C-alpha cells in the first residue's frame, strides 16, 4: 500500500511498519489479552467513565464521581460472583463436555463457551496424512454449512502428549478454548475440558488468593485520632457489607432494618 500510493518517505507509516509485530493481529494473537484489542480497551473505558465524568466536571466532582464509578464496578463484580455461585446454568445440548464447562467457568465465561460450543457443531475434521506422523496428527477443520468457494480451513495439530495447537490462536489470545478444539474433543467423545486449557481467571475460583496476603492491619488506636480517619475507615468497612446486602432483597431488608434499629 505504501508503494502503491507513493508514501515511501512518510515517516509515521514507516515507523508503524517497523513495529508491526506490536499491533498487527497476525503477530499479537499469540499473546494473552483476554480477547480484547488495544482500541477496544480504551473505547470501553471511555464509554464507561463518560457516564460519570463530563468535560465540564470540576476537580471535586471528578474525584467524587470517579469513586462512584469504582463502587459501581465493585458492586457489579460482587453481583456477578453471586450469580456464578448460586444461579444454575442452562445447558443447550446436554453434552458431558458442556456440563463440565458449567461446573468450572463463571456464568459469563460459560455463556461464551456455549457460543463456541454451538459453533463447533457446524465444523468437520479431516486428517492430513502426508504431514502427520507418530509424534503429532494434523487436521483440517472446516465449516460444512458454507459453499465450497467460501470455506476457510483451519489447521489443528494434536501432539502425542495431548496438547493442541490451533491456527486461530483463540485459546492463546483470550484464554477460552476455541470451536475447532471443541470439535476435536466432541469427535473423540471427551467428557471434560483438558485442565491445561482452562484459564484460572475465568473459573469460579479465579478470585481466590493462594496463600495469605502480606498485609498488616493498622492499629485501631491510630484510626481514632481524627474524624476524617474514622470516617474513611468506616466507609471501607461498610463497602463489603453494602455489596453483600445488595445481592438480594431479603439481605437488603435485613441490613436496613438493623441500621434503623441502631440509629
Short mmCIF file of C-alpha atoms in Angstrom, two decimals:
data_model
loop_
_atom_site.label_atom_id
_atom_site.label_comp_id
_atom_site.label_asym_id
_atom_site.label_seq_id
_atom_site.Cartn_x
_atom_site.Cartn_y
_atom_site.Cartn_z
CA UNK A 1 0.00 0.00 0.00
CA UNK A 2 2.88 2.35 0.79
CA UNK A 3 4.45 1.66 -2.59
CA UNK A 4 1.13 1.93 -4.42
CA UNK A 5 0.36 5.41 -3.06
CA UNK A 6 3.99 6.65 -3.16
CA UNK A 7 4.35 7.02 0.61
CA UNK A 8 7.86 5.61 0.93
CA UNK A 9 9.09 8.81 2.58
CA UNK A 10 6.19 9.03 5.07
CA UNK A 11 7.91 8.86 8.47
CA UNK A 12 4.88 7.83 10.53
CA UNK A 13 3.89 4.96 8.22
CA UNK A 14 7.48 3.72 8.14
CA UNK A 15 7.69 3.82 11.94
CA UNK A 16 4.41 1.90 12.27
CA UNK A 17 5.60 -0.73 9.83
CA UNK A 18 8.84 -1.18 11.74
CA UNK A 19 6.89 -2.05 14.92
CA UNK A 20 4.19 -4.06 13.11
CA UNK A 21 4.72 -7.07 15.40
CA UNK A 22 3.37 -4.97 18.30
CA UNK A 23 -0.01 -4.01 16.82
CA UNK A 24 -0.93 -6.19 13.83
CA UNK A 25 -3.33 -9.01 14.70
CA UNK A 26 -1.28 -11.63 12.86
CA UNK A 27 1.59 -11.03 15.32
CA UNK A 28 -0.31 -10.31 18.56
CA UNK A 29 -2.89 -13.12 18.53
CA UNK A 30 -0.49 -15.44 20.39
CA UNK A 31 -0.24 -13.01 23.33
CA UNK A 32 -2.88 -13.22 26.05
CA UNK A 33 -5.07 -10.11 26.13
CA UNK A 34 -8.38 -11.50 27.48
CA UNK A 35 -9.72 -11.34 23.94
CA UNK A 36 -9.52 -7.55 23.77
CA UNK A 37 -7.70 -5.25 21.39
CA UNK A 38 -5.86 -2.07 22.35
CA UNK A 39 -8.57 0.15 20.89
CA UNK A 40 -11.28 -1.99 22.50
CA UNK A 41 -9.85 -1.45 25.96
CA UNK A 42 -9.60 2.32 25.55
CA UNK A 43 -13.04 2.66 23.98
CA UNK A 44 -14.73 0.59 26.69
CA UNK A 45 -13.08 2.62 29.46
CA UNK A 46 -14.00 5.89 27.79
CA UNK A 47 -17.65 4.89 27.36
CA UNK A 48 -17.81 3.73 30.99
CA UNK A 49 -16.39 6.93 32.53
CA UNK A 50 -18.46 9.12 30.20
CA UNK A 51 -21.44 8.19 32.37
CA UNK A 52 -19.83 9.83 35.39
CA UNK A 53 -17.39 12.46 34.14
CA UNK A 54 -18.00 15.22 31.61
CA UNK A 55 -15.60 17.83 30.13
CA UNK A 56 -17.20 20.47 32.37
CA UNK A 57 -16.80 18.42 35.58
CA UNK A 58 -14.82 20.20 38.29
CA UNK A 59 -11.99 18.64 40.27
CA UNK A 60 -14.13 17.92 43.34
CA UNK A 61 -16.92 16.35 41.28
CA UNK A 62 -14.34 14.41 39.25
CA UNK A 63 -12.96 12.71 42.37
CA UNK A 64 -16.43 12.00 43.79
CA UNK A 65 -17.81 10.67 40.50
CA UNK A 66 -14.73 8.55 39.90
CA UNK A 67 -15.25 6.97 43.31
CA UNK A 68 -18.88 6.28 42.39
CA UNK A 69 -17.73 4.62 39.17
CA UNK A 70 -15.33 2.35 41.05
CA UNK A 71 -18.01 1.47 43.60
CA UNK A 72 -20.39 0.59 40.77
CA UNK A 73 -17.78 -1.69 39.23
CA UNK A 74 -17.17 -3.33 42.60
CA UNK A 75 -20.87 -3.96 43.21
CA UNK A 76 -21.26 -5.24 39.65
CA UNK A 77 -18.45 -7.74 40.25
CA UNK A 78 -19.97 -8.88 43.53
CA UNK A 79 -23.32 -9.40 41.81
CA UNK A 80 -21.63 -11.40 39.04
CA UNK A 81 -19.86 -13.57 41.65
CA UNK A 82 -23.20 -14.16 43.39
CA UNK A 83 -24.86 -15.23 40.12
CA UNK A 84 -21.93 -17.53 39.39
CA UNK A 85 -22.14 -19.28 42.75
CA UNK A 86 -25.91 -19.59 43.21
CA UNK A 87 -27.65 -19.49 39.82
CA UNK A 88 -27.92 -22.61 37.70
CA UNK A 89 -26.65 -22.83 34.12
CA UNK A 90 -28.96 -23.73 31.27
CA UNK A 91 -27.46 -26.42 29.07
CA UNK A 92 -28.16 -26.18 25.35
CA UNK A 93 -27.11 -29.62 24.06
CA UNK A 94 -26.85 -31.54 27.36
CA UNK A 95 -23.39 -32.73 26.42
CA UNK A 96 -20.96 -34.02 29.10
CA UNK A 97 -18.41 -31.52 27.81
CA UNK A 98 -20.91 -28.67 28.19
CA UNK A 99 -21.88 -29.92 31.66
CA UNK A 100 -18.22 -29.90 32.72
CA UNK A 101 -17.82 -26.34 31.46
CA UNK A 102 -20.87 -25.26 33.50
CA UNK A 103 -19.18 -26.56 36.65
CA UNK A 104 -15.87 -24.74 36.23
CA UNK A 105 -16.48 -21.44 34.38
CA UNK A 106 -18.09 -18.28 35.70
CA UNK A 107 -21.56 -17.58 34.37
CA UNK A 108 -20.33 -15.08 31.76
CA UNK A 109 -17.46 -17.25 30.56
CA UNK A 110 -19.76 -20.26 30.37
CA UNK A 111 -22.02 -18.21 28.10
CA UNK A 112 -19.03 -17.52 25.87
CA UNK A 113 -18.07 -21.18 25.93
CA UNK A 114 -21.58 -22.11 24.80
CA UNK A 115 -21.20 -19.80 21.80
CA UNK A 116 -18.06 -21.67 20.74
CA UNK A 117 -19.68 -24.99 21.59
CA UNK A 118 -22.69 -24.36 19.36
CA UNK A 119 -20.48 -23.14 16.52
CA UNK A 120 -18.34 -26.28 16.73
CA UNK A 121 -21.33 -28.39 15.64
CA UNK A 122 -21.06 -26.83 12.17
CA UNK A 123 -17.47 -27.99 11.67
CA UNK A 124 -15.98 -31.21 10.33
CA UNK A 125 -12.44 -32.53 10.63
CA UNK A 126 -10.26 -34.16 8.02
CA UNK A 127 -6.92 -35.72 8.82
CA UNK A 128 -3.99 -34.60 6.66
CA UNK A 129 -1.98 -37.84 6.21
CA UNK A 130 1.10 -36.50 4.44
CA UNK A 131 2.01 -34.14 7.33
CA UNK A 132 1.01 -36.40 10.23
CA UNK A 133 3.36 -38.84 11.94
CA UNK A 134 3.74 -40.74 15.22
CA UNK A 135 4.56 -37.52 17.12
CA UNK A 136 1.57 -35.46 16.06
CA UNK A 137 -1.54 -35.54 13.93
CA UNK A 138 -2.63 -32.64 11.77
CA UNK A 139 -6.29 -31.98 10.94
CA UNK A 140 -8.04 -29.58 8.61
CA UNK A 141 -11.11 -28.13 10.32
CA UNK A 142 -13.71 -26.51 8.08
CA UNK A 143 -17.31 -25.38 8.22
CA UNK A 144 -19.55 -27.63 6.17
CA UNK A 145 -22.56 -25.26 6.08
CA UNK A 146 -20.96 -22.76 3.69
CA UNK A 147 -20.37 -23.01 -0.08
CA UNK A 148 -17.15 -24.61 -1.25
CA UNK A 149 -15.61 -21.36 -2.51
CA UNK A 150 -16.22 -19.69 0.89
CA UNK A 151 -14.70 -22.41 3.08
CA UNK A 152 -11.91 -21.25 5.37
CA UNK A 153 -9.79 -24.18 6.54
CA UNK A 154 -8.05 -24.03 9.91
CA UNK A 155 -5.10 -26.26 10.78
CA UNK A 156 -5.28 -28.10 14.12
CA UNK A 157 -2.24 -30.01 15.40
CA UNK A 158 -2.68 -32.68 18.06
CA UNK A 159 0.52 -33.86 19.76
CA UNK A 160 1.06 -37.29 21.23
CA UNK A 161 1.19 -35.85 24.77
CA UNK A 162 -2.36 -34.49 24.42
CA UNK A 163 -1.62 -30.86 23.61
CA UNK A 164 -3.49 -28.95 20.91
CA UNK A 165 -2.30 -26.10 18.74
CA UNK A 166 -4.94 -24.36 16.64
CA UNK A 167 -4.16 -21.92 13.89
CA UNK A 168 -6.85 -19.46 15.06
CA UNK A 169 -4.95 -18.83 18.38
CA UNK A 170 -8.16 -18.08 20.28
CA UNK A 171 -7.01 -20.02 23.33
CA UNK A 172 -3.70 -18.13 23.49
CA UNK A 173 -5.31 -14.72 22.93
CA UNK A 174 -8.47 -14.95 25.06
CA UNK A 175 -7.87 -17.91 27.38
CA UNK A 176 -11.02 -19.62 26.06
CA UNK A 177 -10.90 -22.93 24.20
CA UNK A 178 -11.87 -22.46 20.53
CA UNK A 179 -14.58 -24.15 18.48
CA UNK A 180 -12.02 -26.08 16.45
CA UNK A 181 -10.56 -27.82 19.51
CA UNK A 182 -14.09 -28.38 20.85
CA UNK A 183 -14.92 -30.06 17.52
CA UNK A 184 -11.98 -32.44 18.03
CA UNK A 185 -12.92 -33.15 21.67
CA UNK A 186 -16.51 -33.87 20.64
CA UNK A 187 -15.36 -36.24 17.92
CA UNK A 188 -13.20 -38.09 20.46
CA UNK A 189 -16.18 -38.20 22.87
CA UNK A 190 -14.28 -36.30 25.58
CA UNK A 191 -16.30 -35.60 28.71
CA UNK A 192 -14.02 -32.93 30.22
CA UNK A 193 -12.04 -29.95 29.03
CA UNK A 194 -8.30 -30.64 29.47
CA UNK A 195 -7.03 -28.89 32.59
CA UNK A 196 -4.17 -27.16 30.75
CA UNK A 197 -6.76 -25.40 28.54
CA UNK A 198 -8.74 -23.97 31.45
CA UNK A 199 -7.67 -20.43 32.34
CA UNK A 200 -7.85 -19.93 36.12
CA UNK A 201 -9.08 -16.35 35.90
CA UNK A 202 -12.23 -17.49 34.02
CA UNK A 203 -13.21 -20.12 36.61
CA UNK A 204 -15.49 -19.88 39.64
CA UNK A 205 -12.49 -19.88 41.98
CA UNK A 206 -10.50 -17.39 39.93
CA UNK A 207 -10.80 -14.65 42.56
CA UNK A 208 -9.44 -16.76 45.37
CA UNK A 209 -5.95 -15.85 46.59
CA UNK A 210 -3.46 -18.68 47.03
CA UNK A 211 -1.90 -18.24 50.44
CA UNK A 212 -2.18 -15.41 52.99
CA UNK A 213 -1.82 -11.80 51.94
CA UNK A 214 1.26 -9.98 53.18
CA UNK A 215 -0.77 -7.28 54.88
CA UNK A 216 -0.55 -5.91 58.41
CA UNK A 217 -3.81 -4.31 59.57
CA UNK A 218 -3.47 -0.83 61.08
CA UNK A 219 -3.66 -0.32 64.81
CA UNK A 220 -7.15 0.78 65.82
CA UNK A 221 -5.71 3.47 68.08
CA UNK A 222 -4.21 5.21 65.07
CA UNK A 223 -7.60 5.42 63.36
CA UNK A 224 -9.50 7.31 66.07
CA UNK A 225 -7.24 10.34 66.22
CA UNK A 226 -9.31 12.37 63.75
CA UNK A 227 -12.87 12.36 62.45
CA UNK A 228 -11.64 12.11 58.86
CA UNK A 229 -9.66 8.95 59.65
CA UNK A 230 -12.62 7.40 61.45
CA UNK A 231 -14.93 8.28 58.55
CA UNK A 232 -12.61 6.74 55.94
CA UNK A 233 -12.19 3.56 57.99
CA UNK A 234 -15.96 3.15 58.40
CA UNK A 235 -16.57 3.73 54.68
CA UNK A 236 -14.10 0.99 53.72
CA UNK A 237 -15.60 -1.40 56.26
CA UNK A 238 -19.15 -0.83 55.03
CA UNK A 239 -18.28 -1.32 51.35
CA UNK A 240 -18.15 -5.08 51.74
CA UNK A 241 -21.35 -5.10 53.80
CA UNK A 242 -23.17 -2.97 51.21
CA UNK A 243 -22.05 -5.20 48.37
CA UNK A 244 -23.24 -8.34 50.18
CA UNK A 245 -26.55 -6.78 51.25
CA UNK A 246 -27.39 -5.57 47.75
CA UNK A 247 -27.28 -9.08 46.25
CA UNK A 248 -30.86 -9.91 47.29
CA UNK A 249 -33.98 -8.23 48.67
CA UNK A 250 -34.04 -10.21 51.95
CA UNK A 251 -30.43 -9.27 52.68
CA UNK A 252 -31.14 -5.63 51.87
CA UNK A 253 -34.21 -5.53 54.13
CA UNK A 254 -32.31 -7.19 56.99
CA UNK A 255 -29.38 -4.78 56.88
CA UNK A 256 -31.62 -1.72 56.52
CA UNK A 257 -33.68 -2.94 59.49
CA UNK A 258 -30.54 -3.28 61.63
CA UNK A 259 -29.38 0.21 60.67
CA UNK A 260 -32.74 1.76 61.50
CA UNK A 261 -32.83 -0.15 64.78
CA UNK A 262 -29.41 1.11 65.88
CA UNK A 263 -29.99 4.71 64.78
#
